[in-house]
PDB file of N, CA and C in Angstrom:
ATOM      1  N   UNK G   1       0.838  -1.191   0.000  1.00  0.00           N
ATOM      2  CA  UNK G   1       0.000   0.000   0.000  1.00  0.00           C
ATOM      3  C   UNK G   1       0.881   1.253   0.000  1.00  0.00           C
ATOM      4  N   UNK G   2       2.413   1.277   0.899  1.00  0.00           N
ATOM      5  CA  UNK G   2       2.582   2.689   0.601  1.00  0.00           C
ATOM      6  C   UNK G   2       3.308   3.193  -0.777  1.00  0.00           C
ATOM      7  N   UNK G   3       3.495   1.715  -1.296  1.00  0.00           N
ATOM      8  CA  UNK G   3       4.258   1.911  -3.037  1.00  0.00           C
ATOM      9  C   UNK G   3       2.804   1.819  -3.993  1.00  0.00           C
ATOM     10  N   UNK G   4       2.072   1.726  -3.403  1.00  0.00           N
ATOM     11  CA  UNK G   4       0.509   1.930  -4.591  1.00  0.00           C
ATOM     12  C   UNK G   4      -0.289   2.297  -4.019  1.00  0.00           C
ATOM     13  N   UNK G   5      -0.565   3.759  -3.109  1.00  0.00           N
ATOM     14  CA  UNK G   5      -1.470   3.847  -2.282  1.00  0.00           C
ATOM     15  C   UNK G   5      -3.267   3.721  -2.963  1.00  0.00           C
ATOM     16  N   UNK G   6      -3.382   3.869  -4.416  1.00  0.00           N
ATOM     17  CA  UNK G   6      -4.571   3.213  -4.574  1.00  0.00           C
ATOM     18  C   UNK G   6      -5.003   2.118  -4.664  1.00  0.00           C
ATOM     19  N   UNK G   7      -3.995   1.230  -4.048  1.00  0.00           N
ATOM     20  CA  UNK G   7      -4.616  -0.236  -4.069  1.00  0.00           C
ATOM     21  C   UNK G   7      -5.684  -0.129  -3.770  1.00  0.00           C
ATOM     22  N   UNK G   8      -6.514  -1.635  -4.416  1.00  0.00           N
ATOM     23  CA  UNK G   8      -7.945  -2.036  -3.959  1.00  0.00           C
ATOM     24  C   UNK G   8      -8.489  -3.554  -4.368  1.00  0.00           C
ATOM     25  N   UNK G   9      -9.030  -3.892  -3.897  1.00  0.00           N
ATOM     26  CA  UNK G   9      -9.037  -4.867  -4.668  1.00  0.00           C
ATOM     27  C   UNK G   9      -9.113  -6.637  -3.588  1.00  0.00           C
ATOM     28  N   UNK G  10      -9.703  -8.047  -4.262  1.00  0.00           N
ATOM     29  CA  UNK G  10      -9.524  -8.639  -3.302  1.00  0.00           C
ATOM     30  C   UNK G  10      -8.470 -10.113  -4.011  1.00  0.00           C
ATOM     31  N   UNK G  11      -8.113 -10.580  -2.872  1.00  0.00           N
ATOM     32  CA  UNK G  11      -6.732 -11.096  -3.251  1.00  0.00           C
ATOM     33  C   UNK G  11      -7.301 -12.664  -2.996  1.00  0.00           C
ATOM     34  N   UNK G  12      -7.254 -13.803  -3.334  1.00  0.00           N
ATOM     35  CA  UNK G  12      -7.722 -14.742  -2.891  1.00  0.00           C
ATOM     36  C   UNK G  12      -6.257 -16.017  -2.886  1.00  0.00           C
ATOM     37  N   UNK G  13      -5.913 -16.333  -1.175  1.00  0.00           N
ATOM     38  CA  UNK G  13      -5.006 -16.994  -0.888  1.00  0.00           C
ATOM     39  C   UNK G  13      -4.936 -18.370  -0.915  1.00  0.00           C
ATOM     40  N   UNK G  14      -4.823 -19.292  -1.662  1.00  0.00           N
ATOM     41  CA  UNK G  14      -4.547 -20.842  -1.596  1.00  0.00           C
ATOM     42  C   UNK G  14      -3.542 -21.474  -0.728  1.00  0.00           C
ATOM     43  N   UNK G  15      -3.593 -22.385   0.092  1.00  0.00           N
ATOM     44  CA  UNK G  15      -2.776 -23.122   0.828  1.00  0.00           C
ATOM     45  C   UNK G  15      -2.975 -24.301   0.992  1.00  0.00           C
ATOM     46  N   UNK G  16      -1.986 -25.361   1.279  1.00  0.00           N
ATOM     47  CA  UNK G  16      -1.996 -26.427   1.914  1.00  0.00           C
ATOM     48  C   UNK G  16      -1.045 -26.828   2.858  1.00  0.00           C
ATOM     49  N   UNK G  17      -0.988 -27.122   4.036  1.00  0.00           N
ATOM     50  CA  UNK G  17      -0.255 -27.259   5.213  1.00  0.00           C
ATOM     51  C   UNK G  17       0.095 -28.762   5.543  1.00  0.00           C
ATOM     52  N   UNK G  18       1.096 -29.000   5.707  1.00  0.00           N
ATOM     53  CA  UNK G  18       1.185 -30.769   6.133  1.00  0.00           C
ATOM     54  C   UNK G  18       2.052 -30.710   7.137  1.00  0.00           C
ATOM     55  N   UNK G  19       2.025 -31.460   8.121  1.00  0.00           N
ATOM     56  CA  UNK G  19       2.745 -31.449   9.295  1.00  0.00           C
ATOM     57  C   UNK G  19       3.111 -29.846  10.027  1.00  0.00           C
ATOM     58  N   UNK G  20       2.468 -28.789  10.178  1.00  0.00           N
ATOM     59  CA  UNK G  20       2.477 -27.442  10.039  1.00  0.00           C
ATOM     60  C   UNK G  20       3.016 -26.605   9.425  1.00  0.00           C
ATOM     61  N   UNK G  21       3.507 -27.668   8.209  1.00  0.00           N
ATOM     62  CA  UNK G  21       4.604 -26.518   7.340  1.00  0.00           C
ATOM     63  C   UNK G  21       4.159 -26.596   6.163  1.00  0.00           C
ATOM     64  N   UNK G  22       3.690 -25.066   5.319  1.00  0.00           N
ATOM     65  CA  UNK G  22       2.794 -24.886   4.484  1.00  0.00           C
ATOM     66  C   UNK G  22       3.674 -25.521   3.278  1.00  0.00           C
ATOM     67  N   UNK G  23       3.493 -26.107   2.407  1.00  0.00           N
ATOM     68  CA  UNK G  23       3.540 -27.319   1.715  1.00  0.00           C
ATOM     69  C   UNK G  23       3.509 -26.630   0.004  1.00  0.00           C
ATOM     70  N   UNK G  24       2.111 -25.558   0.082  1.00  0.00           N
ATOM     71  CA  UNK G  24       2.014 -25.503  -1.270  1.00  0.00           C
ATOM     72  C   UNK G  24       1.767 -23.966  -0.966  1.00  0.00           C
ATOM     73  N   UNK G  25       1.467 -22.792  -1.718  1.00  0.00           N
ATOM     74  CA  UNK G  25       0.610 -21.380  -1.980  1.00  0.00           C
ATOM     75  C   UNK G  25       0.769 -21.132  -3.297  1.00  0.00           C
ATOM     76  N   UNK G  26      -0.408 -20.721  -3.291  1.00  0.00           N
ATOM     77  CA  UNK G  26      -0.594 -19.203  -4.914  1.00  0.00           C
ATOM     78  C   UNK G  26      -1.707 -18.475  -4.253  1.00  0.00           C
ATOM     79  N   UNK G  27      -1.766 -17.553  -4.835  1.00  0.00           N
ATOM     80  CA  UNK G  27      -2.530 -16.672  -4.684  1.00  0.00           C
ATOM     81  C   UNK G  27      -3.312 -17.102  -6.350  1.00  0.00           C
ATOM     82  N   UNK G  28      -4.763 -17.682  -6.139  1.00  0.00           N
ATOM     83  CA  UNK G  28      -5.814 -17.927  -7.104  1.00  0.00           C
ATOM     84  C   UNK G  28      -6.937 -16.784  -7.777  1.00  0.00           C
ATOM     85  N   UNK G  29      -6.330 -15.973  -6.702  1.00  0.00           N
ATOM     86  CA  UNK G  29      -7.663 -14.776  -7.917  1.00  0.00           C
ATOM     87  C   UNK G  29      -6.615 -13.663  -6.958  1.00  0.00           C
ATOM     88  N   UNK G  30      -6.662 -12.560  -8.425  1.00  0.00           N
ATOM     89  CA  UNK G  30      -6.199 -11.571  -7.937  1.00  0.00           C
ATOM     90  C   UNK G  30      -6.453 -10.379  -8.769  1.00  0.00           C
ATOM     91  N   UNK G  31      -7.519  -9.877  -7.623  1.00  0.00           N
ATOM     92  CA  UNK G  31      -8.092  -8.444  -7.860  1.00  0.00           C
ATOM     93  C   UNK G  31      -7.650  -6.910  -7.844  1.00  0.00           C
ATOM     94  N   UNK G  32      -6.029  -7.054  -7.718  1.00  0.00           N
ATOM     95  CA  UNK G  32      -5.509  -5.818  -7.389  1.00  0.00           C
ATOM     96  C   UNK G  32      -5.032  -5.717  -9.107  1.00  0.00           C
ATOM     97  N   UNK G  33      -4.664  -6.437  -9.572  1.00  0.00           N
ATOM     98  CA  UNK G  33      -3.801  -6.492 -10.752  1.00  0.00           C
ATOM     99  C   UNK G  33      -2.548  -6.517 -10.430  1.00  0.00           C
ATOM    100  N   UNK G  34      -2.088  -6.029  -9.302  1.00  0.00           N
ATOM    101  CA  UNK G  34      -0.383  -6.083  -8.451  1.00  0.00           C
ATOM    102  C   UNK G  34      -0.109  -7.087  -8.296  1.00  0.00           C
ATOM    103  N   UNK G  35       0.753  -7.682  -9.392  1.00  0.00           N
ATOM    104  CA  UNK G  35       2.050  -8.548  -9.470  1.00  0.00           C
ATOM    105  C   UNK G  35       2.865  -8.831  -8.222  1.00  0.00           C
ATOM    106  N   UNK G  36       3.631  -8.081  -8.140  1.00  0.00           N
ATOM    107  CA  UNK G  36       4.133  -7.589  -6.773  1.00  0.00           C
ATOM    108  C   UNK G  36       4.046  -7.928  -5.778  1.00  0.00           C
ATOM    109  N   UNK G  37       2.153  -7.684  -5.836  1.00  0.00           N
ATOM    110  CA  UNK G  37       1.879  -7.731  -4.491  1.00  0.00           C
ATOM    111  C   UNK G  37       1.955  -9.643  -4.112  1.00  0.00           C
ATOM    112  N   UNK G  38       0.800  -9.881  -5.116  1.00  0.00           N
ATOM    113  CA  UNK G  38       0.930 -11.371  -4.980  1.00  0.00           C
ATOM    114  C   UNK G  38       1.618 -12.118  -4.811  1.00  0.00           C
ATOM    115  N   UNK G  39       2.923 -12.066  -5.134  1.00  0.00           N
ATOM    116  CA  UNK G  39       4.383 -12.563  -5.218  1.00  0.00           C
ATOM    117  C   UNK G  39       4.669 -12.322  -3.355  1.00  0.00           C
ATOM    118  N   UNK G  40       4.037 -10.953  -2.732  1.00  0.00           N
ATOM    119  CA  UNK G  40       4.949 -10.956  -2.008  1.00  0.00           C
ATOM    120  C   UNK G  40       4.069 -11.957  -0.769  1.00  0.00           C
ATOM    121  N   UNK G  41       2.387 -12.281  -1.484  1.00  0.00           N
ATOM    122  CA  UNK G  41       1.763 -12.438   0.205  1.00  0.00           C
ATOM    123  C   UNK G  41       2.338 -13.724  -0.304  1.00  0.00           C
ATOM    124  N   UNK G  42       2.308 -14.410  -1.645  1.00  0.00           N
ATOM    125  CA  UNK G  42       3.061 -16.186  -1.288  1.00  0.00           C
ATOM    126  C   UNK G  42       4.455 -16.190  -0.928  1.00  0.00           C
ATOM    127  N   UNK G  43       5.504 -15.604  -0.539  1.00  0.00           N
ATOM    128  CA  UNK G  43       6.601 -15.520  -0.544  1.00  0.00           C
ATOM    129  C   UNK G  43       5.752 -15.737   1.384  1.00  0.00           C
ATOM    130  N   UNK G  44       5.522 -14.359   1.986  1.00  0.00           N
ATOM    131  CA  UNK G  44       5.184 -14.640   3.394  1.00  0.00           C
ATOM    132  C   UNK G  44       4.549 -15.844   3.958  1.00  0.00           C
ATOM    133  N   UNK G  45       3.515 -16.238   3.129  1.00  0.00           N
ATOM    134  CA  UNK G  45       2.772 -16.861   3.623  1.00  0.00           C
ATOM    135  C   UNK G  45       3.380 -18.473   3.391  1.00  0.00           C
ATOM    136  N   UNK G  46       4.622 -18.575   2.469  1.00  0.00           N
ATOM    137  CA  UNK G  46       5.102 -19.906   2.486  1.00  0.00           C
ATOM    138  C   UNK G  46       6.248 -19.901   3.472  1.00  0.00           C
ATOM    139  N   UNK G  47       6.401 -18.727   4.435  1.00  0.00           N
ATOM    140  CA  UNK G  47       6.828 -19.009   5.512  1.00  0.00           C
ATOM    141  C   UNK G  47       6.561 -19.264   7.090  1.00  0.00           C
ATOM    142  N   UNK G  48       4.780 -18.904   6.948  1.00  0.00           N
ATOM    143  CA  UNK G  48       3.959 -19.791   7.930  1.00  0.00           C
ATOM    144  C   UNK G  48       4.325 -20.958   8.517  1.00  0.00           C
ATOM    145  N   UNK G  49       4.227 -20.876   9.895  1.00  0.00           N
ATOM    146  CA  UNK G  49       4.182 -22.097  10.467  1.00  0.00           C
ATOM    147  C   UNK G  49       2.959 -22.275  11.907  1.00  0.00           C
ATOM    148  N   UNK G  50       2.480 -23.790  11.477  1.00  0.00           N
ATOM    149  CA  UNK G  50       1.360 -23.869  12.751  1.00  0.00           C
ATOM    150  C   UNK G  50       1.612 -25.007  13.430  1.00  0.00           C
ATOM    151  N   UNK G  51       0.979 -26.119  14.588  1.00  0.00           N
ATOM    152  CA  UNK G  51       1.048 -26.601  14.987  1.00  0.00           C
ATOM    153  C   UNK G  51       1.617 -27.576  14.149  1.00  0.00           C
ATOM    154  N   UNK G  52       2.224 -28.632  14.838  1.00  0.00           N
ATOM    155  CA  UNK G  52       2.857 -29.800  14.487  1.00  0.00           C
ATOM    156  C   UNK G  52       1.743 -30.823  13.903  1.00  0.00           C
ATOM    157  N   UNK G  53       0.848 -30.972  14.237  1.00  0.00           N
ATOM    158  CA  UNK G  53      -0.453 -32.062  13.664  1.00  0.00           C
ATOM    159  C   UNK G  53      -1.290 -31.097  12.835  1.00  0.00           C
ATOM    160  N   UNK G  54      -1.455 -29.186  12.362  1.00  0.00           N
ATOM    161  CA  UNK G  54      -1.992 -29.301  11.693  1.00  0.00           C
ATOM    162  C   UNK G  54      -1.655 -29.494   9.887  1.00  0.00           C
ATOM    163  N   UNK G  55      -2.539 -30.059   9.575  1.00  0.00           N
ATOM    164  CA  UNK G  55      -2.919 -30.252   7.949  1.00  0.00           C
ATOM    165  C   UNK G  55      -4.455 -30.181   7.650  1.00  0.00           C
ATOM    166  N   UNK G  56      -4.164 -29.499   6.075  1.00  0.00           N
ATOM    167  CA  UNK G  56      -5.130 -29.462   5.333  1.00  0.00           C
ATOM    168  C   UNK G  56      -4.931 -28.254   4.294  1.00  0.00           C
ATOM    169  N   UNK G  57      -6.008 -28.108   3.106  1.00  0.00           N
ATOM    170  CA  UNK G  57      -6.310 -27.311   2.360  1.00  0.00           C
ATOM    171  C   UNK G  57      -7.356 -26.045   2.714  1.00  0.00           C
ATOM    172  N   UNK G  58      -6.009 -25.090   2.108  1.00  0.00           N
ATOM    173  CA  UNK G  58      -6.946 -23.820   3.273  1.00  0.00           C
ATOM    174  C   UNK G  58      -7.519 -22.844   1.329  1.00  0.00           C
ATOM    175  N   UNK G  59      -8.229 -21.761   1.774  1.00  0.00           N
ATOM    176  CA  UNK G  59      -8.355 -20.426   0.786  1.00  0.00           C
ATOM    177  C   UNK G  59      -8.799 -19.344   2.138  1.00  0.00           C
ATOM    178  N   UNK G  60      -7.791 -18.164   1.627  1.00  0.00           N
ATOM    179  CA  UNK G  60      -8.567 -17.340   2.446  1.00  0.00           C
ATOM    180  C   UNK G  60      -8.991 -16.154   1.849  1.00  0.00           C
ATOM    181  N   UNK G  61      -9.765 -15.391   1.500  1.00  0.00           N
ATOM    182  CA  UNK G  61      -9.740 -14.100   1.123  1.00  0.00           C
ATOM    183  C   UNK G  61      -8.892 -12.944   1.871  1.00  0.00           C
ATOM    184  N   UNK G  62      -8.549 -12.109   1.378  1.00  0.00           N
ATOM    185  CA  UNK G  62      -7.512 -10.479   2.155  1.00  0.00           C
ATOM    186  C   UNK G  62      -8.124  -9.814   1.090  1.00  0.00           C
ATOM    187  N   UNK G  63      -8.989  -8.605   1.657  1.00  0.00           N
ATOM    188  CA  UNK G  63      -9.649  -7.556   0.551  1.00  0.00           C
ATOM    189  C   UNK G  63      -8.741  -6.219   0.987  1.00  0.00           C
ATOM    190  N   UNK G  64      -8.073  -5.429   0.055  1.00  0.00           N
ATOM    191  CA  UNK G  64      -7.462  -4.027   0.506  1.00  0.00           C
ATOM    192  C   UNK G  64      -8.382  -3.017  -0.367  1.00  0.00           C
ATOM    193  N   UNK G  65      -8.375  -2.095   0.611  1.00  0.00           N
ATOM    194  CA  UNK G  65      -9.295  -1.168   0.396  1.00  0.00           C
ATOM    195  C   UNK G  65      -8.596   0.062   1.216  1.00  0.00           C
ATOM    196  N   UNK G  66      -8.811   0.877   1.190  1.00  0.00           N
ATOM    197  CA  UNK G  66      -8.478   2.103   2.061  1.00  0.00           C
ATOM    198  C   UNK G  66      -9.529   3.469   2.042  1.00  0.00           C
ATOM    199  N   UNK G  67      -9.903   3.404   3.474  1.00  0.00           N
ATOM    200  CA  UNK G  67     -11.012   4.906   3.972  1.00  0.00           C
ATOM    201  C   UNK G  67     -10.240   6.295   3.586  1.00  0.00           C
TER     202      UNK G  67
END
């Protein structure tokens, strides 16, 4: 946001987690048109970590918008 302050837009996050270590990401729909950006939430988000027993296939939505 502060290198594109008109971002907007909603970002839709894919995951899969196995033994708590996220396994797979893309980002599957992306409403900003920012390259960039997408690149950067799978770069973070494939450095997630959760409990030791969890697994599974996640999606989450992140909508940016600004008041």
């Amino acid at each position: 946001v502060n290198a594109n302050p008109s971002l907007r837009g909603r970002v839709e996050l894919s995951f899969d987690v196995e033994g708590g270590i996220v396994s797979f990401v893309a980002v599957s729909e992306n409403g900003t048109g920012d390259e960039a950006l997408a690149d950067c939430i799978e770069a973070r988000a494939g450095q997630w970590r959760f409990a030791d027993d969890a697994s599974g296939s996640f999606q989450i939505p992140l909508v940016f918008e600004v008041d």
